[in-house]
PDB file of C-alpha atoms in Angstrom:
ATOM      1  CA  UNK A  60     -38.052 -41.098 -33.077  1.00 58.00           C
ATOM      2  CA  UNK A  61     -40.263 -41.969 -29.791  1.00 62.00           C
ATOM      3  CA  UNK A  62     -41.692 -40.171 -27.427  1.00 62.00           C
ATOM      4  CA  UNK A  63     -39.613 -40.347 -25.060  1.00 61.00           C
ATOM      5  CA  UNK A  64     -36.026 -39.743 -26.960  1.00 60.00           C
ATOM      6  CA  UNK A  65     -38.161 -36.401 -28.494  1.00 62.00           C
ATOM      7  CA  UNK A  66     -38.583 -35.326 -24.572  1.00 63.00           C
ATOM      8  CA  UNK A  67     -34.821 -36.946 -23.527  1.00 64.00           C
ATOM      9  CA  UNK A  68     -32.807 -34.901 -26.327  1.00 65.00           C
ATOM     10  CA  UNK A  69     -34.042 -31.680 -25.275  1.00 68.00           C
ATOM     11  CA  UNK A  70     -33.500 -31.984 -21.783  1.00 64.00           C
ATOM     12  CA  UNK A  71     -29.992 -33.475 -22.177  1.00 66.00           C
ATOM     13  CA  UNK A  72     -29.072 -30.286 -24.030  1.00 67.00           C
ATOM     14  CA  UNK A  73     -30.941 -28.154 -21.082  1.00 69.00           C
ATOM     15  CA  UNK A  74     -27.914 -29.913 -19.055  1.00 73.00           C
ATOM     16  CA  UNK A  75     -25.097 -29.582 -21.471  1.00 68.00           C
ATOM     17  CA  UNK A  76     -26.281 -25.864 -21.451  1.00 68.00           C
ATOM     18  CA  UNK A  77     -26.781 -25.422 -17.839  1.00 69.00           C
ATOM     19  CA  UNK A  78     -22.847 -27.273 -17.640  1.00 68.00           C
ATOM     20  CA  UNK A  79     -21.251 -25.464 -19.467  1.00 73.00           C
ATOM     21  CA  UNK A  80     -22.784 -22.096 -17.818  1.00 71.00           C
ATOM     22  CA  UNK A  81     -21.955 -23.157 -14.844  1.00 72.00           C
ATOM     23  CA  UNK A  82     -18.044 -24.214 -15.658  1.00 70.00           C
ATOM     24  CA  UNK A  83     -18.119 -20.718 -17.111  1.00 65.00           C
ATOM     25  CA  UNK A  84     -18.899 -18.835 -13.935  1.00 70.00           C
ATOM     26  CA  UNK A  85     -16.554 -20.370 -11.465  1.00 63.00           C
ATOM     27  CA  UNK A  86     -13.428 -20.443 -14.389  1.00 64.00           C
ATOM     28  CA  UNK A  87     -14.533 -16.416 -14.010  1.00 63.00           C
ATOM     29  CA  UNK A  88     -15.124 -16.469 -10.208  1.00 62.00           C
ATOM     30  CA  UNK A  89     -11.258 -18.640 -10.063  1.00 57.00           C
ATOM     31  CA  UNK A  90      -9.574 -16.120 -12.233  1.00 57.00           C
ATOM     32  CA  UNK A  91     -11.030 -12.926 -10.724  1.00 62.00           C
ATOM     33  CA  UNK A  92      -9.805 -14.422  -7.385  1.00 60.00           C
ATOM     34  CA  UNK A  93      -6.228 -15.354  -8.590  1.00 72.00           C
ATOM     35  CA  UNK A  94      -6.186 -11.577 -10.176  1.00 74.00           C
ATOM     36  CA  UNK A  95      -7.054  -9.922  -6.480  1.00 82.00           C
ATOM     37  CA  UNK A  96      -4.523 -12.257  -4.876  1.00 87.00           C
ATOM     38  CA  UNK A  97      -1.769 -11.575  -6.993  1.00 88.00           C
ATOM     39  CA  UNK A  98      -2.561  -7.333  -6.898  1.00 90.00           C
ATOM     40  CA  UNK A  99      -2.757  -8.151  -3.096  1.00 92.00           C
ATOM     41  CA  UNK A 100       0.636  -9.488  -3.109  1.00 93.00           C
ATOM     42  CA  UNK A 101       2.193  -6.764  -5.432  1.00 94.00           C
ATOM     43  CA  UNK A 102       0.266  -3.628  -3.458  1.00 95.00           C
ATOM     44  CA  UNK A 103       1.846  -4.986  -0.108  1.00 95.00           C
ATOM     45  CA  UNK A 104       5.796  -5.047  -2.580  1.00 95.00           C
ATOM     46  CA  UNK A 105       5.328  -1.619  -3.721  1.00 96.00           C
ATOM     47  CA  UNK A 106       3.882  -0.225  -1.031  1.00 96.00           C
ATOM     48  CA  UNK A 107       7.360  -1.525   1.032  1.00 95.00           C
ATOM     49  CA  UNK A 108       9.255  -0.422  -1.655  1.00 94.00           C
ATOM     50  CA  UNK A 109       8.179   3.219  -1.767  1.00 95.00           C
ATOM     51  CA  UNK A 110       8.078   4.173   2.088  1.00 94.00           C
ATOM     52  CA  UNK A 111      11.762   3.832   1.825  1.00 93.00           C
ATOM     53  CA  UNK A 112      12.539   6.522  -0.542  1.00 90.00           C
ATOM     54  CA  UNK A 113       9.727   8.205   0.959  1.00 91.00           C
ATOM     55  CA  UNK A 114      11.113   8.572   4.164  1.00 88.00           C
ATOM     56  CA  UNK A 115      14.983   7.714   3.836  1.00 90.00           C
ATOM     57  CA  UNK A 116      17.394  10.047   3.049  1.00 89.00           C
ATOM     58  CA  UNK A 117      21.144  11.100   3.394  1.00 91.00           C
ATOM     59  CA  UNK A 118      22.576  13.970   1.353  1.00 92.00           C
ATOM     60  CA  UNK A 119      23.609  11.773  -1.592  1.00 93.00           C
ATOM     61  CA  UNK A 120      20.109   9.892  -2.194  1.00 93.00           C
ATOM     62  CA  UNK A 121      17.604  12.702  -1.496  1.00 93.00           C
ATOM     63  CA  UNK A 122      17.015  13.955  -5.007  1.00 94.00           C
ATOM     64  CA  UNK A 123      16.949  10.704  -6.300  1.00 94.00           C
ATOM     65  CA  UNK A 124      14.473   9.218  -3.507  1.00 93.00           C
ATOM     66  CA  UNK A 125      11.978  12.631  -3.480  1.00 93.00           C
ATOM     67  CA  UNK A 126      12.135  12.262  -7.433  1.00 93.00           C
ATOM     68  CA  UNK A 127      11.441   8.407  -7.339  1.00 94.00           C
ATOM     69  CA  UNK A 128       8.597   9.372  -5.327  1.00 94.00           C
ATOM     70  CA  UNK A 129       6.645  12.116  -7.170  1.00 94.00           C
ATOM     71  CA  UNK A 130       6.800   9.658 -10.051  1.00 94.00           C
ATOM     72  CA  UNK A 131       4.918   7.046  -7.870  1.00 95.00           C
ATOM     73  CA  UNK A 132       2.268   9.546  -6.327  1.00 96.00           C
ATOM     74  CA  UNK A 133      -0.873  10.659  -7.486  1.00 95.00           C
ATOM     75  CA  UNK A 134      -3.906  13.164  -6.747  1.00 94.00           C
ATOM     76  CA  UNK A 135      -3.925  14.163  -3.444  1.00 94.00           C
ATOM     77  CA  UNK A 136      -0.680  12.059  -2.169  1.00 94.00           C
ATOM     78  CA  UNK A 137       1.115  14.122  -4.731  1.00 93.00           C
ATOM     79  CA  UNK A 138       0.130  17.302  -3.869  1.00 93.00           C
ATOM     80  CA  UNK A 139       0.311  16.562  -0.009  1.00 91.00           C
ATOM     81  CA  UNK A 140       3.954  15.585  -1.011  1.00 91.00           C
ATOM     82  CA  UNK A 141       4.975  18.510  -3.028  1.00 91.00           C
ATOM     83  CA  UNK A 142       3.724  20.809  -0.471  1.00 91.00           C
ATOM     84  CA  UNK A 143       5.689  19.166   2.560  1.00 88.00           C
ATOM     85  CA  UNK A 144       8.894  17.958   1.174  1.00 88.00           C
ATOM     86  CA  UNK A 145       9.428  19.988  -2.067  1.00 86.00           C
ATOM     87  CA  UNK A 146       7.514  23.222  -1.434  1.00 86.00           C
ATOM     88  CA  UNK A 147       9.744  23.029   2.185  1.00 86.00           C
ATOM     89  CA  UNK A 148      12.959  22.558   0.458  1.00 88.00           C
ATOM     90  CA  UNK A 149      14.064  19.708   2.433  1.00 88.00           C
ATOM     91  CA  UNK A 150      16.119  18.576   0.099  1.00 90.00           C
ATOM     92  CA  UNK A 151      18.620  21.171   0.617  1.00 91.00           C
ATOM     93  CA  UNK A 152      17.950  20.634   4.471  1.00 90.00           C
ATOM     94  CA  UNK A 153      18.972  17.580   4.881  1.00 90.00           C
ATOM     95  CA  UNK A 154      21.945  18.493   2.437  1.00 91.00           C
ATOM     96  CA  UNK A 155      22.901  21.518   4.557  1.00 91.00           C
ATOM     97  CA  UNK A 156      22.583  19.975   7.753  1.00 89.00           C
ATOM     98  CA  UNK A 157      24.131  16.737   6.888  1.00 90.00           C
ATOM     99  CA  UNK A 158      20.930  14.773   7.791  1.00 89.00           C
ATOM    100  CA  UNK A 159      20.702  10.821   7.548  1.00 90.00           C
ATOM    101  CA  UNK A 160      17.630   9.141   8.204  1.00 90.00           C
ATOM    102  CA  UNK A 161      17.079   4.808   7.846  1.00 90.00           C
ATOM    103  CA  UNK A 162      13.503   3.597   7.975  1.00 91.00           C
ATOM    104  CA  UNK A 163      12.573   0.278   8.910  1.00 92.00           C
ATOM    105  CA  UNK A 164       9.606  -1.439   7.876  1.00 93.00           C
ATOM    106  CA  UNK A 165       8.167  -3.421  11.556  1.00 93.00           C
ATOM    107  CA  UNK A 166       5.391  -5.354  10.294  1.00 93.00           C
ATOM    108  CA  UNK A 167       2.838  -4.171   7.211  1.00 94.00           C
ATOM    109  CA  UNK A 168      -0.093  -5.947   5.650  1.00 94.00           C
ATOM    110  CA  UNK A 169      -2.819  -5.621   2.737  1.00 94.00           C
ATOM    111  CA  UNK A 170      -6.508  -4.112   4.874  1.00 94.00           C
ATOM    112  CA  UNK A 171      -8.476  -4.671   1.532  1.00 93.00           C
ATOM    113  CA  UNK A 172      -7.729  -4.438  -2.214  1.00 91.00           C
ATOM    114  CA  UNK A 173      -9.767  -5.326  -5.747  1.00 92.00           C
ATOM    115  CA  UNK A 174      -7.433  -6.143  -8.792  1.00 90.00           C
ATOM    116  CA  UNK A 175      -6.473  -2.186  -9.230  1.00 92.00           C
ATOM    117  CA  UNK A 176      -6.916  -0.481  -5.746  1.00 94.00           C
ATOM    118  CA  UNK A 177      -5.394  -1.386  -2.323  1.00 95.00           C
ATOM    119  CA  UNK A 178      -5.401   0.055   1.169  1.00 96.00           C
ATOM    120  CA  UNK A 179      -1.951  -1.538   2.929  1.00 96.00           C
ATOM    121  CA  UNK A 180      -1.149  -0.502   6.405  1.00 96.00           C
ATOM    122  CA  UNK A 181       2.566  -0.113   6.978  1.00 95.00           C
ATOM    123  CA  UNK A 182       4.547   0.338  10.423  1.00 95.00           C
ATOM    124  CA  UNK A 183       7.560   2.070  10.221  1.00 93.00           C
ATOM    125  CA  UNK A 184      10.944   3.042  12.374  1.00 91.00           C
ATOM    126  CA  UNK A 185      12.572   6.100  11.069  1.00 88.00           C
ATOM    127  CA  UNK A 186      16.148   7.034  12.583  1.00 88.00           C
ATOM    128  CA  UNK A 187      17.367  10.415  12.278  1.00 86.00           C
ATOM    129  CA  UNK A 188      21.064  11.926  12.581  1.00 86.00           C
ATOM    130  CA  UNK A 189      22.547  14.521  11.633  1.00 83.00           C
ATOM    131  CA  UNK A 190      26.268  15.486  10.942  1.00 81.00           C
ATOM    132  CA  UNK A 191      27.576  12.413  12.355  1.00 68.00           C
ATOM    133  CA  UNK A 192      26.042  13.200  16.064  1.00 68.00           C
ATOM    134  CA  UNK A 193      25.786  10.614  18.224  1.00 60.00           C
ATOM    135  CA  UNK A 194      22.259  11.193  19.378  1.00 63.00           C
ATOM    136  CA  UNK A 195      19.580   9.199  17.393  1.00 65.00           C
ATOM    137  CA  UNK A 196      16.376  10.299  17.010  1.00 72.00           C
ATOM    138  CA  UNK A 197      13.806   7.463  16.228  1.00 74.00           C
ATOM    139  CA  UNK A 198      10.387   7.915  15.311  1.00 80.00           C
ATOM    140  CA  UNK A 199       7.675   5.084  15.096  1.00 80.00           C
ATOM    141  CA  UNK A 200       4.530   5.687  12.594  1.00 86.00           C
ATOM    142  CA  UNK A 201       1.985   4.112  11.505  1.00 92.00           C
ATOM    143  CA  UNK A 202       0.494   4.484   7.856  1.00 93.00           C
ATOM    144  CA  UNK A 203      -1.880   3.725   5.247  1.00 95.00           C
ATOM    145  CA  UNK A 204      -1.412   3.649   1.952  1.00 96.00           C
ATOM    146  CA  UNK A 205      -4.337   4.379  -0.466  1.00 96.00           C
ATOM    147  CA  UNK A 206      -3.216   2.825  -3.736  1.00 96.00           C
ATOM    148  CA  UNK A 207      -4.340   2.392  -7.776  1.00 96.00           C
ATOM    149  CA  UNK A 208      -3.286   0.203 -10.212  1.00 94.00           C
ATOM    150  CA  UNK A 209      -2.177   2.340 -13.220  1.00 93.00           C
ATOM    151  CA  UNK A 210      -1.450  -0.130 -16.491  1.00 91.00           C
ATOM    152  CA  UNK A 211       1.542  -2.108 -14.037  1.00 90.00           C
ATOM    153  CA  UNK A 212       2.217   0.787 -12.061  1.00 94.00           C
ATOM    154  CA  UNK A 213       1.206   0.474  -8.433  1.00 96.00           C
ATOM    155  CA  UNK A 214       0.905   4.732  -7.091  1.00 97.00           C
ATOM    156  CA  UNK A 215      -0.330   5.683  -4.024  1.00 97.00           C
ATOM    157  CA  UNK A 216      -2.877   8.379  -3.954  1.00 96.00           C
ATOM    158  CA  UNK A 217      -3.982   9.316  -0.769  1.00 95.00           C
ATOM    159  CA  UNK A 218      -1.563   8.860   2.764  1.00 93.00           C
ATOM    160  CA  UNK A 219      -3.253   8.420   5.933  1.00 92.00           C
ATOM    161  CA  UNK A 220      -0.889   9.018   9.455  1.00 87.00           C
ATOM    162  CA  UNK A 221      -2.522   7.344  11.929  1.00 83.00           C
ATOM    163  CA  UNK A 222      -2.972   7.562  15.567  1.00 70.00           C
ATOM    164  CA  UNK A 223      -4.760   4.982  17.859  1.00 52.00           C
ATOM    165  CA  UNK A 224      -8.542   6.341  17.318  1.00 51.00           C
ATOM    166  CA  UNK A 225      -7.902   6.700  13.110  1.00 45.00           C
ATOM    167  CA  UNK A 226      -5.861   3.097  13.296  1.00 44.00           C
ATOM    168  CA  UNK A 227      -8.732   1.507  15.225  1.00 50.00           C
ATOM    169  CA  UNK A 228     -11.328   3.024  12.792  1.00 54.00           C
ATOM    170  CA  UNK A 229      -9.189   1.803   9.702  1.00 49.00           C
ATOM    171  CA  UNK A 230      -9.336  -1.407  11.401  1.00 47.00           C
ATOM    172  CA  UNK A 231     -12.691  -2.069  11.542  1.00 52.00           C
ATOM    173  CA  UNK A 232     -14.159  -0.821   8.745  1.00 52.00           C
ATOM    174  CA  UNK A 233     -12.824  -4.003   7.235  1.00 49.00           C
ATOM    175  CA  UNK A 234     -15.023  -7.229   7.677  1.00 47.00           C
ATOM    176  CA  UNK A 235     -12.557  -9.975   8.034  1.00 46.00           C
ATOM    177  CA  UNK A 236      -8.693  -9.265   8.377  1.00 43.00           C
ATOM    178  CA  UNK A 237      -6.103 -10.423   5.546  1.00 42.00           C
ATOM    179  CA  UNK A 238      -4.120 -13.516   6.199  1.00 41.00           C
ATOM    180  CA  UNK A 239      -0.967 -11.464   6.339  1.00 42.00           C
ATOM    181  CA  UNK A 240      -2.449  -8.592   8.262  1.00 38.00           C
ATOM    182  CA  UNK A 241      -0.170  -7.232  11.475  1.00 38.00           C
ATOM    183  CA  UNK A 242      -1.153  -6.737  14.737  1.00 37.00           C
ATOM    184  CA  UNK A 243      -1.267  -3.312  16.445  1.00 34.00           C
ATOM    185  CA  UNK A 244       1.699  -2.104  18.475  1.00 37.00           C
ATOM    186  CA  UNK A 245       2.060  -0.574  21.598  1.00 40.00           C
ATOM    187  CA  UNK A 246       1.470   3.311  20.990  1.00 40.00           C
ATOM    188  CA  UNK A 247       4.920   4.998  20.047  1.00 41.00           C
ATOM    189  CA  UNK A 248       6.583   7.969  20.976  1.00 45.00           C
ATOM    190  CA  UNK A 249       5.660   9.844  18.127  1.00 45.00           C
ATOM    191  CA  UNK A 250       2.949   9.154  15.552  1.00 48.00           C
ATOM    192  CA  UNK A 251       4.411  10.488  12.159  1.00 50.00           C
ATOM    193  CA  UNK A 252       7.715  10.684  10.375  1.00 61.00           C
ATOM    194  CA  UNK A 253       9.761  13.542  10.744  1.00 54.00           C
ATOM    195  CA  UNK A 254       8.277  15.381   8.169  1.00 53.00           C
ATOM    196  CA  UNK A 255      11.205  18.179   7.334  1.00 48.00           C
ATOM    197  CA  UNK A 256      14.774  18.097   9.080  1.00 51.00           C
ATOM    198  CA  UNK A 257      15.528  20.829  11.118  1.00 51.00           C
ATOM    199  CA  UNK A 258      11.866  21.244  11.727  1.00 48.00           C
TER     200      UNK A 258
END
């Protein structure tokens, strides 16, 4: 063997090395990305999901939609839950009092997330009657949903009700915004959802 194919074969297998290492990385770098985009996307669903039994209710859903919900909460979101909406009996409020409210979802969006925790901002509409009245009572919020990926579970443990200072904060704590972020609304009427019928 020469000179020269002693010093080649070496530094040929430097490269194949240094090739390989480097296909490696970004195959990791790809599929770490393609994880966070796909818990972006399924944050944002159940986030949309669960504001709806959260905050809609007639007397024929409500034990179903508070139940659904407990089972989706978690730490403090959970507690701050039961305390307001179980410990207060609404249930049987909005039962009694023949209460109906719809939510609508106006625009929400993903503020940051890794592959098992989210922060999703959501901007709701939440009409309220009750016993077939007339009047409507609509209430706009805006939210934030603090949320960890348990196994393929999606909960939300901590709920943030926003006004303009908090929303701005929220807002720029992140560096860039997310491609499907939402702009920011006029202020409404009334910055949180009803919280108890009858209230």
């Amino acid at each position: 063997m020469s000179k020269m194919q002693r010093w080649l074969l070496p530094l040929l297998a430097l490269i194949a090395v240094v090739a390989i290492a480097i296909t490696v990385t970004v195959g990791i770098m790809f599929a770490n990305a393609s994880a966070e985009e796909r818990a972006r996307t399924s944050a944002l669903d159940a986030a949309k999901s669960y504001v709806v039994d959260m905050f809609a209710w007639n007397p024929k859903n409500v034990d179903n939609n508070i139940t659904s919900t407990l089972g989706r909460l978690t730490g403090p979101a959970q507690k701050e839950y039961q305390d307001r909406i179980v410990s207060e009996k609404v249930a049987e409020l909005v039962k009694q009092q023949g209460v109906t409210t719809a939510l609508t979802i106006q625009g929400a969006g993903v503020m940051e997330n890794t592959r098992d925790t989210a922060r999703v901002l959501l901007f709701i509409n939440q009409s309220s009657t009750r016993n077939d009245a007339a009047e409507v009572q609509i209430d706009a919020s805006r939210l934030v949903f603090g949320m960890v990926k348990q196994g393929d579970t999606w909960k939300i443990n901590e709920i943030d009700i926003l006004n303009d200072d908090s929303l701005e904060q929220n807002v720029q704590q992140t560096d860039t915004p997310p491609s499907d972020a939402v702009p920011i609304p006029e202020a409404p009427a009334s910055e949180a959802p009803a919280p108890a019928p009858g209230g």
